Tab-separated table of N, CA, C and O in Angstrom:
chain	number	residue	atom	x	y	z
A	1	UNK	N	28.778	297.120	116.389
A	1	UNK	CA	29.630	296.196	115.688
A	1	UNK	C	29.857	296.608	114.251
A	1	UNK	O	30.974	296.884	113.842
A	2	UNK	N	28.789	296.673	113.474
A	2	UNK	CA	28.908	296.997	112.059
A	2	UNK	C	29.352	298.423	111.812
A	2	UNK	O	30.137	298.685	110.901
A	3	UNK	N	28.855	299.357	112.621
A	3	UNK	CA	29.235	300.766	112.443
A	3	UNK	C	30.716	300.999	112.688
A	3	UNK	O	31.346	301.785	111.984
A	4	UNK	N	31.263	300.306	113.680
A	4	UNK	CA	32.679	300.472	114.008
A	4	UNK	C	33.574	300.011	112.867
A	4	UNK	O	34.714	300.436	112.752
A	5	UNK	N	33.068	299.145	112.012
A	5	UNK	CA	33.824	298.688	110.847
A	5	UNK	C	33.418	299.459	109.598
A	5	UNK	O	34.253	299.853	108.801
A	6	UNK	N	32.114	299.688	109.408
A	6	UNK	CA	31.613	300.268	108.165
A	6	UNK	C	31.932	301.746	107.998
A	6	UNK	O	32.226	302.181	106.884
A	7	UNK	N	31.864	302.517	109.061
A	7	UNK	CA	32.164	303.953	108.943
A	7	UNK	C	33.625	304.175	108.544
A	7	UNK	O	33.888	304.887	107.565
A	8	UNK	N	34.601	303.561	109.229
A	8	UNK	CA	35.991	303.734	108.771
A	8	UNK	C	36.210	303.211	107.350
A	8	UNK	O	36.955	303.805	106.574
A	9	UNK	N	35.537	302.109	106.997
A	9	UNK	CA	35.670	301.564	105.649
A	9	UNK	C	35.190	302.575	104.614
A	9	UNK	O	35.873	302.845	103.630
A	10	UNK	N	34.009	303.139	104.815
A	10	UNK	CA	33.448	304.099	103.840
A	10	UNK	C	34.281	305.370	103.762
A	10	UNK	O	34.485	305.918	102.680
A	11	UNK	N	34.744	305.859	104.904
A	11	UNK	CA	35.592	307.058	104.901
A	11	UNK	C	36.871	306.786	104.108
A	11	UNK	O	37.265	307.569	103.243
A	12	UNK	N	37.516	305.664	104.389
A	12	UNK	CA	38.747	305.302	103.670
A	12	UNK	C	38.462	305.077	102.187
A	12	UNK	O	39.234	305.510	101.325
A	13	UNK	N	37.359	304.431	101.886
A	13	UNK	CA	37.002	304.118	100.503
A	13	UNK	C	36.769	305.387	99.681
A	13	UNK	O	37.353	305.549	98.608
A	14	UNK	N	35.935	306.268	100.176
A	14	UNK	CA	35.627	307.496	99.425
A	14	UNK	C	36.838	308.412	99.321
A	14	UNK	O	37.103	308.983	98.263
A	15	UNK	N	37.584	308.533	100.409
A	15	UNK	CA	38.782	309.368	100.393
A	15	UNK	C	39.818	308.810	99.420
A	15	UNK	O	40.384	309.553	98.611
A	16	UNK	N	40.046	307.513	99.493
A	16	UNK	CA	41.019	306.878	98.606
A	16	UNK	C	40.590	306.990	97.147
A	16	UNK	O	41.409	307.239	96.265
A	17	UNK	N	39.300	306.839	96.884
A	17	UNK	CA	38.822	306.979	95.503
A	17	UNK	C	39.082	308.384	94.990
A	17	UNK	O	39.596	308.564	93.879
A	18	UNK	N	38.729	309.384	95.778
A	18	UNK	CA	38.905	310.772	95.319
A	18	UNK	C	40.379	311.113	95.119
A	18	UNK	O	40.732	311.809	94.168
A	19	UNK	N	41.256	310.628	95.998
A	19	UNK	CA	42.699	310.865	95.844
A	19	UNK	C	43.216	310.153	94.601
A	19	UNK	O	43.950	310.739	93.789
A	20	UNK	N	42.837	308.887	94.432
A	20	UNK	CA	43.261	308.101	93.263
A	20	UNK	C	42.758	308.753	91.979
A	20	UNK	O	43.497	308.897	91.005
A	21	UNK	N	41.502	309.152	91.985
A	21	UNK	CA	40.890	309.811	90.822
A	21	UNK	C	41.628	311.110	90.497
A	21	UNK	O	41.954	311.369	89.334
A	22	UNK	N	41.902	311.903	91.504
A	22	UNK	CA	42.591	313.178	91.306
A	22	UNK	C	43.978	312.972	90.704
A	22	UNK	O	44.369	313.668	89.751
A	23	UNK	N	44.737	312.022	91.249
A	23	UNK	CA	46.073	311.736	90.722
A	23	UNK	C	46.005	311.218	89.290
A	23	UNK	O	46.805	311.619	88.436
A	24	UNK	N	45.048	310.340	89.026
A	24	UNK	CA	44.912	309.792	87.688
A	24	UNK	C	44.525	310.887	86.686
A	24	UNK	O	45.091	310.966	85.599
A	25	UNK	N	43.556	311.719	87.059
A	25	UNK	CA	43.123	312.786	86.145
A	25	UNK	C	44.236	313.796	85.902
A	25	UNK	O	44.369	314.319	84.791
A	26	UNK	N	45.037	314.069	86.904
A	26	UNK	CA	46.181	314.983	86.741
A	26	UNK	C	47.146	314.408	85.701
A	26	UNK	O	47.605	315.124	84.807
A	27	UNK	N	47.438	313.113	85.811
A	27	UNK	CA	48.317	312.456	84.841
A	27	UNK	C	47.679	312.433	83.452
A	27	UNK	O	48.354	312.665	82.442
A	28	UNK	N	46.384	312.169	83.401
A	28	UNK	CA	45.670	312.116	82.120
A	28	UNK	C	45.666	313.485	81.447
A	28	UNK	O	45.891	313.596	80.238
A	29	UNK	N	45.429	314.527	82.221
A	29	UNK	CA	45.444	315.887	81.677
A	29	UNK	C	46.834	316.248	81.163
A	29	UNK	O	46.976	316.916	80.137
A	30	UNK	N	47.867	315.789	81.877
A	30	UNK	CA	49.237	316.037	81.441
A	30	UNK	C	49.547	315.343	80.120
A	30	UNK	O	50.252	315.884	79.278
A	31	UNK	N	49.013	314.138	79.937
A	31	UNK	CA	49.232	313.375	78.702
A	31	UNK	C	48.448	313.942	77.530
A	31	UNK	O	48.945	314.017	76.413
A	32	UNK	N	47.188	314.308	77.798
A	32	UNK	CA	46.291	314.698	76.703
A	32	UNK	C	46.198	316.205	76.507
A	32	UNK	O	45.799	316.652	75.436
A	33	UNK	N	46.516	316.970	77.539
A	33	UNK	CA	46.355	318.423	77.459
A	33	UNK	C	44.910	318.865	77.612
A	33	UNK	O	44.601	320.043	77.505
A	34	UNK	N	44.011	317.933	77.881
A	34	UNK	CA	42.582	318.226	78.018
A	34	UNK	C	42.278	318.599	79.468
A	34	UNK	O	42.306	317.753	80.361
A	35	UNK	N	41.983	319.878	79.696
A	35	UNK	CA	41.672	320.334	81.055
A	35	UNK	C	40.324	319.830	81.555
A	35	UNK	O	40.025	319.925	82.736
A	36	UNK	N	39.491	319.318	80.659
A	36	UNK	CA	38.174	318.805	81.037
A	36	UNK	C	38.133	317.282	81.047
A	36	UNK	O	37.059	316.691	80.937
A	37	UNK	N	39.283	316.635	81.174
A	37	UNK	CA	39.344	315.175	81.172
A	37	UNK	C	38.504	314.617	82.321
A	37	UNK	O	38.472	315.172	83.415
A	38	UNK	N	37.803	313.533	82.028
A	38	UNK	CA	36.969	312.857	83.027
A	38	UNK	C	37.292	311.372	82.989
A	38	UNK	O	37.898	310.880	82.033
A	39	UNK	N	36.886	310.671	84.018
A	39	UNK	CA	37.111	309.231	84.064
A	39	UNK	C	36.133	308.507	83.156
A	39	UNK	O	34.939	308.802	83.160
A	40	UNK	N	36.647	307.563	82.403
A	40	UNK	CA	35.772	306.655	81.658
A	40	UNK	C	35.255	305.612	82.648
A	40	UNK	O	35.714	305.541	83.794
A	41	UNK	N	34.338	304.777	82.193
A	41	UNK	CA	33.802	303.727	83.062
A	41	UNK	C	34.914	302.775	83.501
A	41	UNK	O	34.982	302.394	84.679
A	42	UNK	N	35.793	302.411	82.592
A	42	UNK	CA	36.891	301.494	82.931
A	42	UNK	C	37.844	302.160	83.929
A	42	UNK	O	38.283	301.525	84.895
A	43	UNK	N	38.150	303.420	83.711
A	43	UNK	CA	39.045	304.141	84.624
A	43	UNK	C	38.417	304.280	86.011
A	43	UNK	O	39.102	304.126	87.023
A	44	UNK	N	37.121	304.544	86.062
A	44	UNK	CA	36.420	304.624	87.350
A	44	UNK	C	36.435	303.270	88.045
A	44	UNK	O	36.616	303.191	89.269
A	45	UNK	N	36.284	302.190	87.273
A	45	UNK	CA	36.309	300.849	87.844
A	45	UNK	C	37.680	300.532	88.433
A	45	UNK	O	37.780	299.983	89.534
A	46	UNK	N	38.739	300.908	87.732
A	46	UNK	CA	40.095	300.650	88.218
A	46	UNK	C	40.379	301.472	89.476
A	46	UNK	O	40.890	300.943	90.476
A	47	UNK	N	40.038	302.757	89.446
A	47	UNK	CA	40.230	303.595	90.640
A	47	UNK	C	39.381	303.089	91.800
A	47	UNK	O	39.823	303.062	92.951
A	48	UNK	N	38.164	302.663	91.503
A	48	UNK	CA	37.278	302.125	92.527
A	48	UNK	C	37.792	300.823	93.112
A	48	UNK	O	37.735	300.610	94.325
A	49	UNK	N	38.315	299.954	92.254
A	49	UNK	CA	38.864	298.685	92.747
A	49	UNK	C	40.061	298.934	93.660
A	49	UNK	O	40.201	298.281	94.697
A	50	UNK	N	40.889	299.898	93.287
A	50	UNK	CA	42.045	300.236	94.131
A	50	UNK	C	41.573	300.779	95.479
A	50	UNK	O	42.077	300.370	96.539
A	51	UNK	N	40.609	301.676	95.444
A	51	UNK	CA	40.091	302.268	96.684
A	51	UNK	C	39.417	301.218	97.559
A	51	UNK	O	39.639	301.172	98.774
A	52	UNK	N	38.607	300.379	96.965
A	52	UNK	CA	37.913	299.344	97.726
A	52	UNK	C	38.861	298.312	98.302
A	52	UNK	O	38.701	297.871	99.444
A	53	UNK	N	39.858	297.926	97.518
A	53	UNK	CA	40.835	296.943	97.992
A	53	UNK	C	41.635	297.496	99.162
A	53	UNK	O	41.831	296.814	100.172
A	54	UNK	N	42.086	298.728	99.028
A	54	UNK	CA	42.838	299.376	100.109
A	54	UNK	C	41.979	299.486	101.369
A	54	UNK	O	42.414	299.139	102.467
A	55	UNK	N	40.744	299.939	101.205
A	55	UNK	CA	39.847	300.117	102.350
A	55	UNK	C	39.524	298.793	103.025
A	55	UNK	O	39.483	298.703	104.251
A	56	UNK	N	39.298	297.764	102.222
A	56	UNK	CA	39.015	296.435	102.781
A	56	UNK	C	40.214	295.919	103.562
A	56	UNK	O	40.062	295.343	104.644
A	57	UNK	N	41.400	296.143	103.029
A	57	UNK	CA	42.611	295.650	103.696
A	57	UNK	C	42.862	296.365	105.022
A	57	UNK	O	43.146	295.714	106.036
A	58	UNK	N	42.737	297.692	105.033
A	58	UNK	CA	43.066	298.414	106.275
A	58	UNK	C	42.004	298.271	107.351
A	58	UNK	O	42.293	298.471	108.521
A	59	UNK	N	40.780	297.919	106.959
A	59	UNK	CA	39.730	297.704	107.968
A	59	UNK	C	39.534	296.229	108.291
A	59	UNK	O	38.644	295.880	109.070
A	60	UNK	N	40.370	295.361	107.725
A	60	UNK	CA	40.260	293.928	108.001
A	60	UNK	C	40.345	293.604	109.496
A	60	UNK	O	39.593	292.758	109.974
A	61	UNK	N	41.254	294.246	110.264
A	61	UNK	CA	41.276	293.939	111.699
A	61	UNK	C	39.918	294.168	112.387
A	61	UNK	O	39.507	293.366	113.225
A	62	UNK	N	39.225	295.236	112.009
A	62	UNK	CA	37.904	295.502	112.594
A	62	UNK	C	36.906	294.413	112.198
A	62	UNK	O	36.099	293.971	113.022
A	63	UNK	N	36.976	293.977	110.949
A	63	UNK	CA	36.082	292.924	110.484
A	63	UNK	C	36.387	291.603	111.180
A	63	UNK	O	35.480	290.864	111.561
A	64	UNK	N	37.667	291.305	111.348
A	64	UNK	CA	38.061	290.054	112.024
A	64	UNK	C	37.546	290.054	113.465
A	64	UNK	O	36.989	289.067	113.941
A	65	UNK	N	37.727	291.150	114.172
A	65	UNK	CA	37.258	291.252	115.559
A	65	UNK	C	35.739	291.116	115.615
A	65	UNK	O	35.202	290.366	116.437
A	66	UNK	N	35.042	291.803	114.726
A	66	UNK	CA	33.577	291.731	114.699
A	66	UNK	C	33.099	290.301	114.462
A	66	UNK	O	32.217	289.798	115.153
A	67	UNK	N	33.721	289.630	113.497
A	67	UNK	CA	33.326	288.258	113.172
A	67	UNK	C	33.568	287.310	114.344
A	67	UNK	O	32.703	286.498	114.682
A	68	UNK	N	34.728	287.429	114.963
A	68	UNK	CA	35.033	286.568	116.108
A	68	UNK	C	34.072	286.819	117.267
A	68	UNK	O	33.611	285.876	117.914
A	69	UNK	N	33.769	288.075	117.523
A	69	UNK	CA	32.853	288.393	118.628
A	69	UNK	C	31.433	287.893	118.343
A	69	UNK	O	30.747	287.433	119.250
A	70	UNK	N	31.017	287.973	117.077
A	70	UNK	CA	29.669	287.511	116.722
A	70	UNK	C	29.536	285.997	116.813
A	70	UNK	O	28.446	285.484	117.080
A	71	UNK	N	30.622	285.284	116.568
A	71	UNK	CA	30.560	283.823	116.547
A	71	UNK	C	31.103	283.176	117.828
A	71	UNK	O	31.135	281.956	117.932
A	72	UNK	N	31.509	283.987	118.773
A	72	UNK	CA	32.125	283.496	120.014
A	72	UNK	C	31.050	283.089	121.019
A	72	UNK	O	30.652	283.871	121.875
A	73	UNK	N	30.606	281.854	120.940
A	73	UNK	CA	29.545	281.369	121.828
A	73	UNK	C	30.079	280.947	123.198
A	73	UNK	O	29.308	280.786	124.141
A	74	UNK	N	31.396	280.776	123.322
A	74	UNK	CA	31.979	280.315	124.592
A	74	UNK	C	32.690	281.433	125.353
A	74	UNK	O	33.321	281.188	126.367
A	75	UNK	N	32.619	282.647	124.844
A	75	UNK	CA	33.272	283.811	125.442
A	75	UNK	C	34.801	283.655	125.485
A	75	UNK	O	35.468	284.182	126.374
A	76	UNK	N	35.346	282.928	124.523
A	76	UNK	CA	36.788	282.700	124.449
A	76	UNK	C	37.561	283.971	124.132
A	76	UNK	O	38.747	284.077	124.435
A	77	UNK	N	36.874	284.950	123.535
A	77	UNK	CA	37.543	286.191	123.147
A	77	UNK	C	37.238	287.343	124.086
A	77	UNK	O	37.543	288.487	123.799
A	78	UNK	N	36.647	287.073	125.226
A	78	UNK	CA	36.502	288.062	126.286
A	78	UNK	C	35.301	288.967	126.224
A	78	UNK	O	35.068	289.729	127.154
A	79	UNK	N	34.553	288.972	125.143
A	79	UNK	CA	33.314	289.746	125.093
A	79	UNK	C	33.462	291.231	124.823
A	79	UNK	O	32.476	291.948	124.796
A	80	UNK	N	34.670	291.732	124.635
A	80	UNK	CA	34.841	293.151	124.286
A	80	UNK	C	35.849	293.268	123.150
A	80	UNK	O	36.649	292.354	122.905
A	81	UNK	N	35.809	294.392	122.475
A	81	UNK	CA	36.722	294.636	121.355
A	81	UNK	C	38.171	294.572	121.824
A	81	UNK	O	39.022	293.931	121.189
A	82	UNK	N	38.462	295.227	122.931
A	82	UNK	CA	39.838	295.266	123.446
A	82	UNK	C	40.300	293.864	123.835
A	82	UNK	O	41.417	293.448	123.494
A	83	UNK	N	39.455	293.106	124.528
A	83	UNK	CA	39.819	291.747	124.935
A	83	UNK	C	40.027	290.849	123.710
A	83	UNK	O	40.973	290.058	123.663
A	84	UNK	N	39.175	290.994	122.723
A	84	UNK	CA	39.278	290.187	121.512
A	84	UNK	C	40.570	290.525	120.757
A	84	UNK	O	41.316	289.626	120.354
A	85	UNK	N	40.841	291.807	120.571
A	85	UNK	CA	42.069	292.229	119.884
A	85	UNK	C	43.304	291.752	120.644
A	85	UNK	O	44.271	291.269	120.032
A	86	UNK	N	43.265	291.865	121.953
A	86	UNK	CA	44.402	291.420	122.774
A	86	UNK	C	44.649	289.928	122.622
A	86	UNK	O	45.794	289.486	122.497
A	87	UNK	N	43.580	289.146	122.598
A	87	UNK	CA	43.722	287.690	122.447
A	87	UNK	C	44.291	287.340	121.069
A	87	UNK	O	45.167	286.475	120.952
A	88	UNK	N	43.795	287.998	120.040
A	88	UNK	CA	44.320	287.752	118.695
A	88	UNK	C	45.815	288.064	118.654
A	88	UNK	O	46.619	287.266	118.161
A	89	UNK	N	46.207	289.222	119.178
A	89	UNK	CA	47.618	289.630	119.165
A	89	UNK	C	48.486	288.670	119.968
A	89	UNK	O	49.581	288.307	119.545
A	90	UNK	N	47.970	288.231	121.109
A	90	UNK	CA	48.726	287.310	121.969
A	90	UNK	C	48.890	285.944	121.312
A	90	UNK	O	49.982	285.376	121.295
A	91	UNK	N	47.809	285.428	120.729
A	91	UNK	CA	47.821	284.080	120.170
A	91	UNK	C	48.404	284.004	118.751
A	91	UNK	O	49.042	283.018	118.394
A	92	UNK	N	48.161	285.051	117.952
A	92	UNK	CA	48.512	284.971	116.526
A	92	UNK	C	49.476	286.062	116.061
A	92	UNK	O	49.921	286.024	114.914
A	93	UNK	N	49.712	287.044	116.897
A	93	UNK	CA	50.550	288.165	116.478
A	93	UNK	C	49.776	289.132	115.604
A	93	UNK	O	48.575	288.969	115.376
A	94	UNK	N	50.470	290.135	115.082
A	94	UNK	CA	49.821	291.173	114.273
A	94	UNK	C	49.171	290.578	113.024
A	94	UNK	O	48.139	291.053	112.558
A	95	UNK	N	49.769	289.526	112.485
A	95	UNK	CA	49.203	288.875	111.303
A	95	UNK	C	47.815	288.313	111.534
A	95	UNK	O	47.021	288.204	110.599
A	96	UNK	N	47.504	287.986	112.786
A	96	UNK	CA	46.184	287.465	113.111
A	96	UNK	C	45.073	288.461	112.841
A	96	UNK	O	43.941	288.080	112.530
A	97	UNK	N	45.383	289.749	112.947
A	97	UNK	CA	44.385	290.779	112.650
A	97	UNK	C	44.074	290.851	111.157
A	97	UNK	O	43.038	291.362	110.755
A	98	UNK	N	45.008	290.336	110.346
A	98	UNK	CA	44.829	290.393	108.899
A	98	UNK	C	44.490	289.035	108.291
A	98	UNK	O	44.509	288.882	107.073
A	99	UNK	N	44.159	288.067	109.139
A	99	UNK	CA	43.715	286.768	108.632
A	99	UNK	C	42.446	286.985	107.808
A	99	UNK	O	41.534	287.706	108.220
A	100	UNK	N	42.403	286.396	106.641
A	100	UNK	CA	41.230	286.529	105.778
A	100	UNK	C	41.218	287.767	104.914
A	100	UNK	O	40.208	288.060	104.270
A	101	UNK	N	42.323	288.499	104.849
A	101	UNK	CA	42.332	289.749	104.080
A	101	UNK	C	42.147	289.496	102.580
A	101	UNK	O	41.427	290.258	101.911
A	102	UNK	N	42.753	288.460	102.039
A	102	UNK	CA	42.627	288.202	100.592
A	102	UNK	C	41.184	287.905	100.184
A	102	UNK	O	40.680	288.512	99.220
A	103	UNK	N	40.471	287.017	100.889
A	103	UNK	CA	39.063	286.802	100.519
A	103	UNK	C	38.210	288.063	100.698
A	103	UNK	O	37.312	288.323	99.896
A	104	UNK	N	38.500	288.845	101.727
A	104	UNK	CA	37.734	290.091	101.958
A	104	UNK	C	37.936	291.058	100.804
A	104	UNK	O	36.982	291.639	100.286
A	105	UNK	N	39.187	291.238	100.385
A	105	UNK	CA	39.476	292.134	99.262
A	105	UNK	C	38.830	291.591	97.993
A	105	UNK	O	38.206	292.339	97.233
A	106	UNK	N	38.957	290.287	97.767
A	106	UNK	CA	38.365	289.670	96.582
A	106	UNK	C	36.849	289.767	96.535
A	106	UNK	O	36.257	289.881	95.462
A	107	UNK	N	36.238	289.753	97.695
A	107	UNK	CA	34.780	289.849	97.796
A	107	UNK	C	34.304	291.290	97.586
A	107	UNK	O	33.291	291.535	96.932
A	108	UNK	N	35.047	292.238	98.113
A	108	UNK	CA	34.619	293.636	98.098
A	108	UNK	C	34.949	294.348	96.791
A	108	UNK	O	34.152	295.149	96.294
A	109	UNK	N	36.098	294.070	96.198
A	109	UNK	CA	36.559	294.811	95.020
A	109	UNK	C	35.540	294.854	93.875
A	109	UNK	O	35.287	295.940	93.329
A	110	UNK	N	34.924	293.744	93.479
A	110	UNK	CA	33.965	293.819	92.361
A	110	UNK	C	32.761	294.730	92.639
A	110	UNK	O	32.349	295.494	91.768
A	111	UNK	N	32.214	294.653	93.835
A	111	UNK	CA	31.052	295.495	94.138
A	111	UNK	C	31.441	296.967	94.191
A	111	UNK	O	30.667	297.838	93.799
A	112	UNK	N	32.650	297.251	94.649
A	112	UNK	CA	33.122	298.634	94.707
A	112	UNK	C	33.347	299.170	93.293
A	112	UNK	O	33.071	300.344	93.025
A	113	UNK	N	33.816	298.323	92.390
A	113	UNK	CA	33.956	298.737	90.982
A	113	UNK	C	32.613	299.212	90.434
A	113	UNK	O	32.516	300.294	89.842
A	114	UNK	N	31.592	298.408	90.634
A	114	UNK	CA	30.250	298.759	90.155
A	114	UNK	C	29.768	300.047	90.802
A	114	UNK	O	29.228	300.931	90.139
A	115	UNK	N	29.974	300.165	92.109
A	115	UNK	CA	29.549	301.368	92.831
A	115	UNK	C	30.197	302.614	92.238
A	115	UNK	O	29.520	303.610	91.958
A	116	UNK	N	31.518	302.587	92.034
A	116	UNK	CA	32.199	303.793	91.580
A	116	UNK	C	31.982	304.093	90.105
A	116	UNK	O	32.024	305.262	89.710
A	117	UNK	N	31.722	303.100	89.283
A	117	UNK	CA	31.337	303.373	87.900
A	117	UNK	C	30.019	304.150	87.899
A	117	UNK	O	29.868	305.161	87.214
A	118	UNK	N	29.075	303.679	88.703
A	118	UNK	CA	27.779	304.354	88.823
A	118	UNK	C	27.938	305.735	89.442
A	118	UNK	O	27.354	306.718	88.958
A	119	UNK	N	28.725	305.833	90.501
A	119	UNK	CA	28.987	307.094	91.195
A	119	UNK	C	29.537	308.139	90.229
A	119	UNK	O	29.061	309.272	90.174
A	120	UNK	N	30.541	307.757	89.439
A	120	UNK	CA	31.152	308.679	88.480
A	120	UNK	C	30.175	309.069	87.390
A	120	UNK	O	30.102	310.233	86.992
A	121	UNK	N	29.409	308.113	86.895
A	121	UNK	CA	28.422	308.379	85.852
A	121	UNK	C	27.413	309.423	86.327
A	121	UNK	O	27.150	310.403	85.640
A	122	UNK	N	26.865	309.201	87.507
A	122	UNK	CA	25.867	310.130	88.050
A	122	UNK	C	26.499	311.492	88.323
A	122	UNK	O	25.921	312.534	87.990
A	123	UNK	N	27.691	311.502	88.889
A	123	UNK	CA	28.377	312.757	89.185
A	123	UNK	C	28.633	313.555	87.900
A	123	UNK	O	28.406	314.770	87.864
A	124	UNK	N	29.073	312.889	86.842
A	124	UNK	CA	29.333	313.571	85.568
A	124	UNK	C	28.047	314.095	84.942
A	124	UNK	O	28.032	315.201	84.399
A	125	UNK	N	26.968	313.331	85.025
A	125	UNK	CA	25.680	313.782	84.498
A	125	UNK	C	25.172	315.000	85.269
A	125	UNK	O	24.633	315.937	84.666
A	126	UNK	N	25.346	314.997	86.586
A	126	UNK	CA	24.883	316.136	87.389
A	126	UNK	C	25.707	317.373	87.104
A	126	UNK	O	25.178	318.487	87.083
A	127	UNK	N	26.995	317.230	86.852
A	127	UNK	CA	27.845	318.378	86.548
A	127	UNK	C	27.504	318.989	85.198
A	127	UNK	O	27.605	320.203	85.012
A	128	UNK	N	27.080	318.162	84.240
A	128	UNK	CA	26.688	318.659	82.921
A	128	UNK	C	25.423	319.499	82.991
A	128	UNK	O	25.228	320.405	82.208
A	129	UNK	N	24.543	319.195	83.958
A	129	UNK	CA	23.282	319.927	84.096
A	129	UNK	C	23.488	321.295	84.730
A	129	UNK	O	22.650	322.159	84.612
A	130	UNK	N	24.604	321.479	85.427
A	130	UNK	CA	24.830	322.748	86.146
A	130	UNK	C	25.222	323.861	85.212
A	130	UNK	O	25.726	323.841	84.204
C-alpha cells in the first residue's frame, strides 16, 4: 500500500527538485554571470515546495485509493487497487481520483521545504570538502 504511493512520490519529488534547481541555477547564472552560483536556503525552499507540491498532486490518485482501501470495512471498493480505481472512476469520474489534492499539497509542501533546505545545505557542505 504505502510503497505503491511512496516510491513514485519520492522519484517524482527528487527528479522535479533537481530539474527545478537546474533551471533556476541556469537562470541565476545568466543573471549574475557567476558560474559557481548555488541555491540559498530560500531558493531551495521554493524549489522544494514546487517539487513537493507537484509530486503530491500527481500521486494523489494513489493516496486516494490507498486511503479508501484502508478504511473500506464493508468491501464497497472491491478489495483491490483496480476495483477501487474503477469504482472511483465510475462513481465520481476522473476528478474523484484527485479529491483531497489541495489538503494533501498543503500538508506536504512545508515538510518538503524543510527537507530540501537541509538537503541542499548538506550537499553544498559535502561539495566544499571535496
